[in-house]
CSV table of C-alpha atoms and ligand atoms in Angstrom, one decimal:
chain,number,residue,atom,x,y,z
A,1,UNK,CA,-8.7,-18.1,-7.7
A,2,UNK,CA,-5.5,-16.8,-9.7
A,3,UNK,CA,-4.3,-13.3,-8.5
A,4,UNK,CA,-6.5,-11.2,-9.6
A,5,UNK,CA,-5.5,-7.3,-11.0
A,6,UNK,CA,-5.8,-4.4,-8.3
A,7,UNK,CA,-7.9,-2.1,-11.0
A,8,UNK,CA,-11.3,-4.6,-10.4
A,9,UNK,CA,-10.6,-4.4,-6.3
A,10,UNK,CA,-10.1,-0.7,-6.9
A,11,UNK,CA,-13.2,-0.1,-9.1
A,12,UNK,CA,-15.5,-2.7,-6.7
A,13,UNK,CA,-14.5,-0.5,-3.9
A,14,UNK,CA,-15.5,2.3,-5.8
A,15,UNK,CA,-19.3,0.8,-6.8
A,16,UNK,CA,-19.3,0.0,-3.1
A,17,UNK,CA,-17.8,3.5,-2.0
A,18,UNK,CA,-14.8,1.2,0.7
A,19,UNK,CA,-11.2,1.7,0.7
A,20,UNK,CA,-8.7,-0.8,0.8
A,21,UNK,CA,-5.6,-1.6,3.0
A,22,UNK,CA,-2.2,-2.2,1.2
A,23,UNK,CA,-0.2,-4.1,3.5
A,24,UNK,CA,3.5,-4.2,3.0
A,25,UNK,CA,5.3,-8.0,3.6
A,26,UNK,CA,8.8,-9.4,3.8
A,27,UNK,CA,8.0,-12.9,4.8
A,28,UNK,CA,5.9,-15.6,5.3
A,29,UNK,CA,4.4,-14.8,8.3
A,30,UNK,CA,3.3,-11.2,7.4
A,31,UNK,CA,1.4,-12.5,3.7
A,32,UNK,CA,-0.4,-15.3,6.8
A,33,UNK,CA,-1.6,-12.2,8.7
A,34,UNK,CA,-3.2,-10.6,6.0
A,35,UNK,CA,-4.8,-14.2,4.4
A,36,UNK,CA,-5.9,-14.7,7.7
A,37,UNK,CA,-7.4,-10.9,8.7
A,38,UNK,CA,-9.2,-11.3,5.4
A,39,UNK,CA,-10.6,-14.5,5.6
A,40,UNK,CA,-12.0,-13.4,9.2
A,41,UNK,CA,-13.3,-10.4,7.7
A,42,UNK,CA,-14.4,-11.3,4.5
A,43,UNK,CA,-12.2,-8.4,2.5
A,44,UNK,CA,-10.2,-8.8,-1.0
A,45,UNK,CA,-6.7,-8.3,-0.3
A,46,UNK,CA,-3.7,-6.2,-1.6
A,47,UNK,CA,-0.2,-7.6,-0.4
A,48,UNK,CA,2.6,-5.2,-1.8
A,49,UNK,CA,6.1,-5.7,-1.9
A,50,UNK,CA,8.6,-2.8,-2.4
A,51,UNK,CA,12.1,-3.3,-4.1
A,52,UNK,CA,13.4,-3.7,-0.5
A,53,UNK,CA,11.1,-6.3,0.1
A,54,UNK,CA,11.7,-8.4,-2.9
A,55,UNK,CA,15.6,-8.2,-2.5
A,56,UNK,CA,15.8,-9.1,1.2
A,57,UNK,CA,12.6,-12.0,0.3
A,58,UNK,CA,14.9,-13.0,-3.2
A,59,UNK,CA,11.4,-12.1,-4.7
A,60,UNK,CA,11.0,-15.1,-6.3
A,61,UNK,CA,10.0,-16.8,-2.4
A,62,UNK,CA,7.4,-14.2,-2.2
A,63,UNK,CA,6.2,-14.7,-5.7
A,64,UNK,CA,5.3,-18.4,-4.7
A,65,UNK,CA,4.1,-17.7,-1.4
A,66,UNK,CA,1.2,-15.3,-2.8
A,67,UNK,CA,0.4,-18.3,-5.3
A,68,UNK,CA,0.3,-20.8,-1.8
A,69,UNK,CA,-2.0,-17.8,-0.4
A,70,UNK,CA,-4.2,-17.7,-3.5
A,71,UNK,CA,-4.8,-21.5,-3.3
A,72,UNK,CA,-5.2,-21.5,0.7
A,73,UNK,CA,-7.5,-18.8,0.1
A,74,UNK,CA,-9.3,-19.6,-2.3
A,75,UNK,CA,-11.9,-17.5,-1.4
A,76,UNK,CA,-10.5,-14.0,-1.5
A,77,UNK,CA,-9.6,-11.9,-4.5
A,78,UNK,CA,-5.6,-11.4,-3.9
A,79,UNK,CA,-3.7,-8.9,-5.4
A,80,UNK,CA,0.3,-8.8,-5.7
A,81,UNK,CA,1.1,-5.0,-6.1
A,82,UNK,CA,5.0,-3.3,-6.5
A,83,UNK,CA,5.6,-0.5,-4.0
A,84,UNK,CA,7.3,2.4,-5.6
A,85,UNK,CA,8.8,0.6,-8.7
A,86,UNK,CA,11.5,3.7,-9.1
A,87,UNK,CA,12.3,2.7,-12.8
A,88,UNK,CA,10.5,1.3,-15.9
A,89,UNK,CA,12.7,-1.8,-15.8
A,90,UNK,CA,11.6,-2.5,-12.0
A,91,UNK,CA,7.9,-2.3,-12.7
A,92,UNK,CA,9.0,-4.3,-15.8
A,93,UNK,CA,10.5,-7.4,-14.0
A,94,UNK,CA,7.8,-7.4,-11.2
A,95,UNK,CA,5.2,-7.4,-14.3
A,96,UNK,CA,7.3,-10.6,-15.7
A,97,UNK,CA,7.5,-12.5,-12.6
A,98,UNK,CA,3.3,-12.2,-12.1
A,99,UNK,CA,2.9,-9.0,-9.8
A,100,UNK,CA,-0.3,-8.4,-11.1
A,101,UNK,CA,-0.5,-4.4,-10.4
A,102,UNK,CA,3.2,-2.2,-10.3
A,103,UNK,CA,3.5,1.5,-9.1
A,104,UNK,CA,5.9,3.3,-11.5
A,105,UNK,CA,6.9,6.3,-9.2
A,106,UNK,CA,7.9,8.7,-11.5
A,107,UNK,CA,7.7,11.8,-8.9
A,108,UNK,CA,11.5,10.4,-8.1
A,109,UNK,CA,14.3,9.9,-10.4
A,110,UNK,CA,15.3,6.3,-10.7
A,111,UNK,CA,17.8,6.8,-7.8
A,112,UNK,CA,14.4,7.1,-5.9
A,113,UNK,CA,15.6,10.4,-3.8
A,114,UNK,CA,15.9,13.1,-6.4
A,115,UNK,CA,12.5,14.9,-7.3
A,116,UNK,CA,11.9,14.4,-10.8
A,117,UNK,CA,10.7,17.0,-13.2
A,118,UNK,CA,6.5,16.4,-14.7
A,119,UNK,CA,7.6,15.7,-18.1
A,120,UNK,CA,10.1,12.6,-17.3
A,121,UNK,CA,7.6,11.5,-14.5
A,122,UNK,CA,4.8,11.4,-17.6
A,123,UNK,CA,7.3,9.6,-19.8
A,124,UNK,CA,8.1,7.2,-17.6
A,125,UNK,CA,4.6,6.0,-16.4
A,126,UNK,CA,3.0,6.2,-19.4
A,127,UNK,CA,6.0,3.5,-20.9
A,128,UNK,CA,4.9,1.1,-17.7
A,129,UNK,CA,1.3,1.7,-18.7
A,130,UNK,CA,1.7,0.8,-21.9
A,131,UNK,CA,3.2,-2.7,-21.2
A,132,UNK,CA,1.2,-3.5,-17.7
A,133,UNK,CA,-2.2,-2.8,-19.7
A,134,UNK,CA,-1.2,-5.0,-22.8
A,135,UNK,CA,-1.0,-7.6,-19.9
A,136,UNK,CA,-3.9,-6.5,-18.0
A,137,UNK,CA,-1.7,-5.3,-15.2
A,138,UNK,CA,-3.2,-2.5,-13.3
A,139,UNK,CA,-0.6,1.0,-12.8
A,140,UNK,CA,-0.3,3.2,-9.8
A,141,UNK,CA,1.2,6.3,-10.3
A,142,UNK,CA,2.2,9.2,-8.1
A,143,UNK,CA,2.4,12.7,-8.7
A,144,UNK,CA,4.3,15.5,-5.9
A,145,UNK,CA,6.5,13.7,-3.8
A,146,UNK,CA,5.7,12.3,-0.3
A,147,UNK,CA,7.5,12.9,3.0
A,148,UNK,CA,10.3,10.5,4.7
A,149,UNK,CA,12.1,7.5,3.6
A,150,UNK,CA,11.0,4.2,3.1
A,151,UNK,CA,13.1,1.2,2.5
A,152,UNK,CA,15.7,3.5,1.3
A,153,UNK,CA,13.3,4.9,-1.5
A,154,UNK,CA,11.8,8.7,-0.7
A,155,UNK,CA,13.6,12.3,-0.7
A,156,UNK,CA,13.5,12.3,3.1
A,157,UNK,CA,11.8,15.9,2.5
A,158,UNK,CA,8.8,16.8,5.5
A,159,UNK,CA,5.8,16.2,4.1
A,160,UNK,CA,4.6,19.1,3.0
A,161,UNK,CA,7.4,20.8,0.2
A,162,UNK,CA,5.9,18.7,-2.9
A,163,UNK,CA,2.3,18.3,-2.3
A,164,UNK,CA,0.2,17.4,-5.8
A,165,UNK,CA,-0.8,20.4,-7.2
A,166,UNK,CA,-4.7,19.1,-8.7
A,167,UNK,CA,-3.8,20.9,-11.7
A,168,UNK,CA,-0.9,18.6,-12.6
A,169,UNK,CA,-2.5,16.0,-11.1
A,170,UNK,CA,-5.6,16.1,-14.1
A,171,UNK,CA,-2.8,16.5,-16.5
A,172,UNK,CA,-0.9,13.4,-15.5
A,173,UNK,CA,-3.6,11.3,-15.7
A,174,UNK,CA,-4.7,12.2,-18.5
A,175,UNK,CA,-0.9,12.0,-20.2
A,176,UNK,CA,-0.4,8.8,-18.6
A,177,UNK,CA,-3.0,6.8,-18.4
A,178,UNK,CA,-2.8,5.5,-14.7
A,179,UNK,CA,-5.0,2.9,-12.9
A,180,UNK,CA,-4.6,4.6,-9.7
A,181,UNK,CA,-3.3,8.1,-8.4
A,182,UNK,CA,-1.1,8.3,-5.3
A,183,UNK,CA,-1.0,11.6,-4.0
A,184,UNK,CA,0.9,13.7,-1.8
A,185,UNK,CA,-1.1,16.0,1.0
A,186,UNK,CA,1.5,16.0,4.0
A,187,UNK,CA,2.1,12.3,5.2
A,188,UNK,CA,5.4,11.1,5.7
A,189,UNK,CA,7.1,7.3,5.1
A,190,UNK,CA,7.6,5.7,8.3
A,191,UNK,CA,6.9,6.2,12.4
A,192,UNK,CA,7.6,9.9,12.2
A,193,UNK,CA,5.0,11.4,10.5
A,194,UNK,CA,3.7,14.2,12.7
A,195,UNK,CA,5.0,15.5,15.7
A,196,UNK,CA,2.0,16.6,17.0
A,197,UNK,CA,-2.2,15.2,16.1
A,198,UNK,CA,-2.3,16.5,12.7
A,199,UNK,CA,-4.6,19.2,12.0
A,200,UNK,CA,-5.2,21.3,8.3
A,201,UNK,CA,-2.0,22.8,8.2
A,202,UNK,CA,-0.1,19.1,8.2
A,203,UNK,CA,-2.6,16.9,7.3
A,204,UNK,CA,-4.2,18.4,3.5
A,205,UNK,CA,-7.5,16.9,3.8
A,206,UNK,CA,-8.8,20.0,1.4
A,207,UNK,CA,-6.0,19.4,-1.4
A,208,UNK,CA,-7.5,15.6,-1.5
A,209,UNK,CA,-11.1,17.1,-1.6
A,210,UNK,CA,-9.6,19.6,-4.7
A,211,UNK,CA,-7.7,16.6,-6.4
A,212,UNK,CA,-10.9,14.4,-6.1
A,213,UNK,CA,-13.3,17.4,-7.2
A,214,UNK,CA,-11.5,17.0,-10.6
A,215,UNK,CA,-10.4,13.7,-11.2
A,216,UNK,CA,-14.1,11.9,-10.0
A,217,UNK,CA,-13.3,8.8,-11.5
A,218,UNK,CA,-9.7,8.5,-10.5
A,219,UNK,CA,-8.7,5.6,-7.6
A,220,UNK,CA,-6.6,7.9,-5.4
A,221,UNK,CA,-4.1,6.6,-3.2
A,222,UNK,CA,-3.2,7.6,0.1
A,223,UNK,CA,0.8,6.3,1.3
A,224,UNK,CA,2.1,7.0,4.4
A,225,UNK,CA,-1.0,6.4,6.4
A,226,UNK,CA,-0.4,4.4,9.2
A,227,UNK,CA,-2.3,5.6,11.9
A,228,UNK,CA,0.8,4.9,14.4
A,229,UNK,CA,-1.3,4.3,17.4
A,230,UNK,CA,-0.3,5.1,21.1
A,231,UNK,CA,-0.9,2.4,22.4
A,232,UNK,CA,1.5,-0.3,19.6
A,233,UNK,CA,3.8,2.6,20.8
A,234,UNK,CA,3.6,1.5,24.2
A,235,UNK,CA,4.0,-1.7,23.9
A,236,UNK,CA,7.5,-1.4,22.2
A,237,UNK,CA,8.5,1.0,25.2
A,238,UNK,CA,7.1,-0.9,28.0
A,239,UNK,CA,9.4,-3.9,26.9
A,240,UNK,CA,12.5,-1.8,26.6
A,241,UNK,CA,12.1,-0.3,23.1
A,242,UNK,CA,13.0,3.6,22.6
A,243,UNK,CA,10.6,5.0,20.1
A,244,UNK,CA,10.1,9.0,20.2
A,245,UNK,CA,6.6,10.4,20.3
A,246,UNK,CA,5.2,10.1,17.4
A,247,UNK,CA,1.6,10.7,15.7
A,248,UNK,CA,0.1,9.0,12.1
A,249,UNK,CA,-3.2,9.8,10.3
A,250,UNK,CA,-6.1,9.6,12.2
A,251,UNK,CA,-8.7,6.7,10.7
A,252,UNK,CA,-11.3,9.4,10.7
A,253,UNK,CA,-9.2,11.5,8.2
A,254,UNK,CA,-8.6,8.4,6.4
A,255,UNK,CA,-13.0,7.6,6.2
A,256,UNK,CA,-13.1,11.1,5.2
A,257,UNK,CA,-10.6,10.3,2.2
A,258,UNK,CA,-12.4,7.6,1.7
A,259,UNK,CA,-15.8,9.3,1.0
A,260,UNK,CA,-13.7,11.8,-1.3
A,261,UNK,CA,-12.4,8.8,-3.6
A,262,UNK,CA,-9.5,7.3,-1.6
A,263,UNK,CA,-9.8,3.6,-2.4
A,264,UNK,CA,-6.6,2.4,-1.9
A,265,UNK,CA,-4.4,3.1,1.7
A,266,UNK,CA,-1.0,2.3,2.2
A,267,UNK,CA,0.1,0.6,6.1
A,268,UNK,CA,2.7,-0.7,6.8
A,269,UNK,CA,4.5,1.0,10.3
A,270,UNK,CA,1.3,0.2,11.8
A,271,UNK,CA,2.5,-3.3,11.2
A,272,UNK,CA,5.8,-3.1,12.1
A,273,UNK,CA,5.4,-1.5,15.1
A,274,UNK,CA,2.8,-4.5,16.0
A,275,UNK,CA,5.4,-7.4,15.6
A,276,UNK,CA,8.0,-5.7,17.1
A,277,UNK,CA,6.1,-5.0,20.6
A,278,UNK,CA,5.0,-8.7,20.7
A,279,UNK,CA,8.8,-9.8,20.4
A,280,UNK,CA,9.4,-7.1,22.3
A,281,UNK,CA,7.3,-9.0,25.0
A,282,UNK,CA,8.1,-12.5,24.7
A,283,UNK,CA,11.7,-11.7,25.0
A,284,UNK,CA,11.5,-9.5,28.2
A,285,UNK,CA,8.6,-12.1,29.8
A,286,UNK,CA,10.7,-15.2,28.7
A,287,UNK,CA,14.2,-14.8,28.1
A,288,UNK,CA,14.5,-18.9,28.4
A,289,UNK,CA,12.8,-18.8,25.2
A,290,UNK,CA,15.1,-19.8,22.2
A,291,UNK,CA,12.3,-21.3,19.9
A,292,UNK,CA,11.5,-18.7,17.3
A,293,UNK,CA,8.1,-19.9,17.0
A,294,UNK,CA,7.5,-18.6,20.3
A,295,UNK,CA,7.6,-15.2,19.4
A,296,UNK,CA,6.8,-15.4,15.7
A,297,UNK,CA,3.4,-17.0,16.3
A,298,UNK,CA,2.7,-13.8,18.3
A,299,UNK,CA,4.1,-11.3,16.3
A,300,UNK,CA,1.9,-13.0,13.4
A,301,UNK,CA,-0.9,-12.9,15.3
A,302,UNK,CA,-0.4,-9.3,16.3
A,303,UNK,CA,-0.3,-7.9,12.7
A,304,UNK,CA,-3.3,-9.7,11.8
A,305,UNK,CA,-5.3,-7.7,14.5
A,306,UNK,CA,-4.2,-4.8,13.4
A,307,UNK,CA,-5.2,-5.5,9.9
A,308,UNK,CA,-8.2,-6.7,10.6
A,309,UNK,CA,-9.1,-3.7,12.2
A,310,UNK,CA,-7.7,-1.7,9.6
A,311,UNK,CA,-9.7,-3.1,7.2
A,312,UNK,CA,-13.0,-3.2,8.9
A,313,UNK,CA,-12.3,0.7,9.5
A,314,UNK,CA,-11.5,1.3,5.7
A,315,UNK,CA,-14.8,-0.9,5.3
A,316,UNK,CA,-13.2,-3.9,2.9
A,317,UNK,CA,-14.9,-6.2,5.7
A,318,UNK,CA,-17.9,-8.4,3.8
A,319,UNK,CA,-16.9,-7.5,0.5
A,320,UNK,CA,-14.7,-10.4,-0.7
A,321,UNK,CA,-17.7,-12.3,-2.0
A,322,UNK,CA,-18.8,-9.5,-4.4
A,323,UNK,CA,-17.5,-10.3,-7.8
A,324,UNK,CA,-16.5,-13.1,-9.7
A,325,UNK,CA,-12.7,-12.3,-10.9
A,326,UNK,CA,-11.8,-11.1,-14.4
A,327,UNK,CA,-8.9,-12.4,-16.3
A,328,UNK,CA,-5.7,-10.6,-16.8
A,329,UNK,CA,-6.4,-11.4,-20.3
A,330,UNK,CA,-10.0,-10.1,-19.8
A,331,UNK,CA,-8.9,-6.9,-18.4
A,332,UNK,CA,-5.8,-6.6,-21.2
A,333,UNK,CA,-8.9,-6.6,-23.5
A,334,UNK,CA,-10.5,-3.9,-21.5
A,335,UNK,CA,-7.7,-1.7,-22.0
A,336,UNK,CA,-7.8,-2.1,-25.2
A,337,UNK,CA,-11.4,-1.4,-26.5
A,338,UNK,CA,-11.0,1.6,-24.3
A,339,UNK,CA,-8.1,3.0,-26.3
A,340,UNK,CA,-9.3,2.3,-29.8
A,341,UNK,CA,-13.0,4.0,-28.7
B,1,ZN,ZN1,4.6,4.9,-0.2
């Protein structure tokens, strides 16, 4: 099947009350681990690229190495979603190449560190909305502003100085129109996220309950929310890596999300942290080795655990035979009967 748009995967998981992993990729071999992790566990699939990704990939490789996943997969509905598009022309040009759902982060001004004020963040979103739905491209927006820095995009604030306010949050998405709602309750970009387990005061589990208490029918999106678990930490130290102590989002405060309208969850340190430790090891067991399929093959196969696991946790897993796919075109109509109604 064709990729399909993330607004069907998001409203399936809704009918079925699952989340689903978005997985971050740069390359080949991390688009492989999530093809294979969701043909093992049955899950639909969303593979997203941020700008990062698609200047170090020349986007136009990953753009044809989703459409070789699509036809080796045949059996899995595939998104291709844009990470924090930080401008209208960005969402734009993923939109033209075939990314078939863009975030327009509006919370940021197009330098994607300054917070942005609501009304340019509505006007901005609601211009990408406009164009993606003619298309039947699905839109993620966010509203607040989330912690750290990713890929050079994110104010590098802590996590908790811009969290949504569900007041502004009903406004927006009404104003803009948005697929999707990514929202800001304390997590951070990156390994760093909490120095300590989080608990109420870091982690806002009752702002998402708020947020989802008034937008019911709104997808909401949690970023930042690798779980960062001790022991892909360990591996990276045991083999001569330095990483600080660090702690994620517990899965269990992700499920909870999850029963309170999260359907879509952003990883990717999780994954990261799993391909480094199995270079990591190869190199120290083997320094003969100069073959990089002796360390890539591992590294692959270490991210597809972990997303396999992720997404039998976020409860994807037997789900990719649901639903036959809809059209972009089908779903441009969509949009539109909805707006003339
Ligand atoms: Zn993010």
């Amino acid at each position: 099947m064709p990729l399909v748009s993330m607004r069907q995967l998001l409203d399936e998981a809704a009918k079925g009350a699952y989340g689903v992993g978005a997985f971050n990729v740069n390359n080949m071999e991390q688009i492989q681990a999530i093809m294979e992790a969701a043909r093992e566990t049955k899950s639909p699939a969303i593979v997203q690229a941020s700008r990062g990704a698609r200047s170090y990939s020349q986007d136009r490789f990953l753009y044809h190495l989703m459409l070789a996943a699509t036809e080796l997969y045949p059996e899995i509905p595939t998104v291709l979603h844009l990470d924090h598009g930080n401008s209208v022309e960005t969402c734009k040009s993923a939109i033209a190449m075939g990314f078939t759902s863009v975030m327009m982060d509006g919370s940021l001004m197009p330098d994607g560190k300054t917070p942005s004020t609501f009304e340019y963040n509505v006007k901005a979103t609601r211009e990408v909305v406009e164009t993606a739905h003619s298309k039947g491209i699905t839109v993620e927006g966010e509203i607040g502003c989330l912690g750290g820095i990713e890929d050079g995009h994110g104010a590098g604030l802590d996590g908790l100085s811009h969290l949504t306010d569900p007041e502004q949050a009903v406004e927006f998405v009404r104003e803009t129109g948005v697929d999707a709602l990514a929202i800001a309750i304390g997590t951070s970009h990156g390994a760093y996220k909490f120095t300590s387990k989080p608990t109420g005061e870091t982690l806002k589990m009752d702002r998402l309950l708020e947020i989802h208490r008034r937008l019911p029918n709104t997808h909401l999106v949690m970023h930042g929310s690798s779980s960062v678990p001790k022991d892909l930490q360990d591996i990276i130290n045991q083999y001569g890596g330095k990483l600080k102590p660090t702690w994620g989002v517990p899965i269990e405060e992700i499920q909870l999300g999850i029963k309170n309208g999260v359907r879509k969850i952003n990883v990717d340190t999780d994954n990261r942290l799993a391909i480094t430790g199995a270079i990591r090891k190869v190199f120290w067991e083997k320094p003969e080795e100069f073959d990089p399929r002796s360390y890539l093959k591992p590294a692959r196969d270490a991210m597809k655990k972990v997303v396999a696991q992720r997404m039998t946790q976020f409860g994807q897993a037997g789900h990719a035979g649901d639903y036959a796919p809809i059209s972009l075109e089908a779903m441009a109509k969509r949009y539109q009967q909805h707006l003339t109604a």
